Short mmCIF file of C-alpha atoms in Angstrom, two decimals:
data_model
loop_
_atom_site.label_atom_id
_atom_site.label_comp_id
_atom_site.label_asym_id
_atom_site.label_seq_id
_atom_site.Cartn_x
_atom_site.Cartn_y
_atom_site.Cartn_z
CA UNK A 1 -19.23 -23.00 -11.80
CA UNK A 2 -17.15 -24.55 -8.64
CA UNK A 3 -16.15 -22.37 -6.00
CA UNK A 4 -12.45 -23.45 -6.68
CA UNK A 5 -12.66 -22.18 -10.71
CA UNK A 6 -13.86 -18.88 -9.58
CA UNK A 7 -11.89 -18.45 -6.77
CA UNK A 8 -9.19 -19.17 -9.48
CA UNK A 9 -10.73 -16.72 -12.11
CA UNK A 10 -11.20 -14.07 -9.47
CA UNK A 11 -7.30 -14.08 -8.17
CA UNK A 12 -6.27 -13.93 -11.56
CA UNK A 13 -8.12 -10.86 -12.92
CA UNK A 14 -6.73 -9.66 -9.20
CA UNK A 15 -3.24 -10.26 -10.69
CA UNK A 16 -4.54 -8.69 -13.98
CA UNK A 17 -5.10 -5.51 -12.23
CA UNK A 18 -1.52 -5.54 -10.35
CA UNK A 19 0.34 -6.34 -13.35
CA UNK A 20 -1.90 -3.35 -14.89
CA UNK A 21 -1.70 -0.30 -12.42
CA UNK A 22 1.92 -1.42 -10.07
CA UNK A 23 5.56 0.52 -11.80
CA UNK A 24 2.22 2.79 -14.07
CA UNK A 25 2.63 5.73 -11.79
CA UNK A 26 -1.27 5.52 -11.78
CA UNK A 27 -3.98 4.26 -9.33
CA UNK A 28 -6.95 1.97 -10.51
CA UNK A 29 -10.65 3.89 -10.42
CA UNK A 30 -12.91 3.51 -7.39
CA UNK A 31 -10.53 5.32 -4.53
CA UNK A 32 -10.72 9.26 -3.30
CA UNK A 33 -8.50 11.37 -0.82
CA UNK A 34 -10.94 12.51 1.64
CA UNK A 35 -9.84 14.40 4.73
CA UNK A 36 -11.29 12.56 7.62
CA UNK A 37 -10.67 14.27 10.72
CA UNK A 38 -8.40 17.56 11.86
CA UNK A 39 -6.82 14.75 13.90
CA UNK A 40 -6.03 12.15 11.71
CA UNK A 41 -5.61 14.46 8.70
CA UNK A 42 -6.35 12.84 5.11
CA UNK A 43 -7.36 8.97 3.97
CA UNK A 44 -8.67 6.97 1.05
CA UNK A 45 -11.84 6.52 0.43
CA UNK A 46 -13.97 3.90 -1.54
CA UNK A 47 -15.96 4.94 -4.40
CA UNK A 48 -16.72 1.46 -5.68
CA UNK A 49 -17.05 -2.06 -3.74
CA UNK A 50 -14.33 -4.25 -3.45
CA UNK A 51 -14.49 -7.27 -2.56
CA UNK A 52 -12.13 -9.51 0.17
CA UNK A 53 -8.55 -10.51 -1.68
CA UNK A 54 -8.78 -7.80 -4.18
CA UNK A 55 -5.86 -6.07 -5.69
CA UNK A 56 -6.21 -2.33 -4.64
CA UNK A 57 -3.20 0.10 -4.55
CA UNK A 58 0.40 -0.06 -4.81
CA UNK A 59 3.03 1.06 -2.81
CA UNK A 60 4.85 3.14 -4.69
CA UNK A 61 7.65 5.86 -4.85
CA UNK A 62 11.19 6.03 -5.06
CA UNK A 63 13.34 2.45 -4.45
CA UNK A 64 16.33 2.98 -2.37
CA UNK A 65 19.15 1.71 -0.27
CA UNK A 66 18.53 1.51 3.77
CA UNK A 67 21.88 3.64 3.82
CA UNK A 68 19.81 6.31 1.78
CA UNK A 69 16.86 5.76 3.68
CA UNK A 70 17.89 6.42 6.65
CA UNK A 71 19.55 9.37 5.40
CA UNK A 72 16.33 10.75 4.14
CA UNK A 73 14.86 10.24 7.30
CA UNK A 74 16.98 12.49 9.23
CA UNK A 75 16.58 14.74 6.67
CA UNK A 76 12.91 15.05 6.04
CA UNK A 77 12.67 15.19 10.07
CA UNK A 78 15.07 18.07 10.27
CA UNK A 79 13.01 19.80 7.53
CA UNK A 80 9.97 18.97 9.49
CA UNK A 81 8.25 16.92 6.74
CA UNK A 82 6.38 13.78 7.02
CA UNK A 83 8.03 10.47 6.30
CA UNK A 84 6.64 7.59 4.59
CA UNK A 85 9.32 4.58 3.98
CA UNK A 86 9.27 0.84 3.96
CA UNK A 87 12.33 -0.65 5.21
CA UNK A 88 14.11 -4.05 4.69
CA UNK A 89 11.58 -5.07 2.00
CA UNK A 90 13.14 -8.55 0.68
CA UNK A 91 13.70 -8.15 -3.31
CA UNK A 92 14.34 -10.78 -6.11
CA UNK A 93 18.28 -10.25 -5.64
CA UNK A 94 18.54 -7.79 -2.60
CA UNK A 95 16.80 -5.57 0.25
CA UNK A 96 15.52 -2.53 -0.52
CA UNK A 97 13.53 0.71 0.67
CA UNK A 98 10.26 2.26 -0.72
CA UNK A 99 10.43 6.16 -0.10
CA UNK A 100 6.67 7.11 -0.62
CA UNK A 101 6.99 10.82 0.77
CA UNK A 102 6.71 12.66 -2.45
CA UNK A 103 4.89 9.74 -4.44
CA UNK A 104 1.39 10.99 -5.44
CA UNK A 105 -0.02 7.93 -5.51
CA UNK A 106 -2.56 6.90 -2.57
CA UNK A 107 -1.42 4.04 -1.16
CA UNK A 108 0.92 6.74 1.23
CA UNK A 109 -2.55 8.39 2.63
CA UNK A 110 -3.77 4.75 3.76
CA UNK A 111 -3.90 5.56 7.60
CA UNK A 112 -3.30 3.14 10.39
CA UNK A 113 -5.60 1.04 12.70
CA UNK A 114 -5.24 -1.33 15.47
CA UNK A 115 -4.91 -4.97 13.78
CA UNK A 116 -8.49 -6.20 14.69
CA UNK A 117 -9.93 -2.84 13.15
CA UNK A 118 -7.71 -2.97 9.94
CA UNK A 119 -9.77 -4.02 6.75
CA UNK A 120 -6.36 -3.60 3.95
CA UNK A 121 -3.34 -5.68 4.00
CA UNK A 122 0.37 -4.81 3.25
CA UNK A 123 1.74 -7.33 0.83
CA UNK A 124 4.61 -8.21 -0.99
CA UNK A 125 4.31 -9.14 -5.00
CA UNK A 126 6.16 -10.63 -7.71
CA UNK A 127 5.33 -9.12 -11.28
CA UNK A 128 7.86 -9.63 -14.24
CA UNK A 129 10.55 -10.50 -11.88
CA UNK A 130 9.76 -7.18 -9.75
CA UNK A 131 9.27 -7.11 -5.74
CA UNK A 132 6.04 -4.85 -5.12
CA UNK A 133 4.19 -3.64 -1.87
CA UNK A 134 0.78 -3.91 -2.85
CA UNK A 135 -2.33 -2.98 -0.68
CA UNK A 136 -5.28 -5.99 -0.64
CA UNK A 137 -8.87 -6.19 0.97
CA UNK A 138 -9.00 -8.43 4.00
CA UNK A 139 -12.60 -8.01 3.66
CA UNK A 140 -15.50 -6.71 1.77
CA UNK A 141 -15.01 -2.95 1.49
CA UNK A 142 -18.24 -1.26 0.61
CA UNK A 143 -18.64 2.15 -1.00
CA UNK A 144 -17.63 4.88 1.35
CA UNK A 145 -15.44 2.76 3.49
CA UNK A 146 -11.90 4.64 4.57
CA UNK A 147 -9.22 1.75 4.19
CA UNK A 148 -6.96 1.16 7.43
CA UNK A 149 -3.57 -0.87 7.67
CA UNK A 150 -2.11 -2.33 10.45
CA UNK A 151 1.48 -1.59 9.38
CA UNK A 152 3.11 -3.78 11.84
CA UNK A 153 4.75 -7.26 10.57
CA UNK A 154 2.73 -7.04 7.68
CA UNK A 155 6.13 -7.25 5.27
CA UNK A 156 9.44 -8.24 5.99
CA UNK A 157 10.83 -5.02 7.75
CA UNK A 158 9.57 -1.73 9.69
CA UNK A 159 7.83 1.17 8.19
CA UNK A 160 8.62 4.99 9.23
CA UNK A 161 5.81 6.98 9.60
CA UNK A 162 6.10 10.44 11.17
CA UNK A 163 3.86 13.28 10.27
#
């Protein structure tokens, strides 16, 4: 088979996955929440290999307005509580906000890296007419290995992090 008919068969059963797990509420097999250090607190985990381009995780939780992002912000930093939201993610017809602080989904525990150490990419998807933020190996990821983001300029807009 030619590399260019299975690079084509492997992005599409990629896309079969996205379309499968992204707006399901659920995350596809082969990931665990591990805590990894006192330090850096929890992180996903491999339990399967992945290969480099593969669909992995969504972003997901609650889509909002900036105005109401930014509101929760204050709010969940008043309160003391961590704070996961995408800004200024560009949508089909409009902006929007993904507020992933209480989304049980994984994607949230993904834990940051310097660029050159990151092995996961941030990415923006189209499915059915729907903007996602989807998570995607930059390279292999064997079993065991804790995926790490560089969450800077990696979609169109800044991400709030505070723990």
């Amino acid at each position: 088979m030619s590399t260019k008919r299975t690079a084509a068969i492997k992005e599409a059963g990629n896309g079969i996955k996205a379309n499968t797990y992204c707006g399901s509420g659920i995350d596809q097999p082969g990931f665990e929440l591990l805590k990894i250090s006192n330090q850096i607190g929890y992180g996903v985990v491999t339990k399967i290999m992945f290969k480099a381009g593969d669909f992995l995780l969504e972003y997901a939780g609650d889509r909002i307005s900036k105005r109401d992002a930014l509101q929760r912000e204050k709010r969940y930093k008043k309160e003391g509580l961590g704070c996961y939201i995408f800004y200024d993610i560009e949508g089909v017809r409009k902006k929007f906000c993904i507020d992933a602080t209480s989304d049980n989904q994984l994607c949230r525990y993904v834990n940051d890296s310097p660029e050159e150490h990151a092995n996961v990419k941030m990415v923006r998807e189209c499915i059915n007419n729907k903007i996602y933020l989807v998570l995607k190996a930059k390279t292999d990821l064997p079993i065991g290995t804790e995926l790490r983001t560089w969450n800077k300029g990696l979609v169109d807009g800044r991400f709030s992090r505070q723990k």
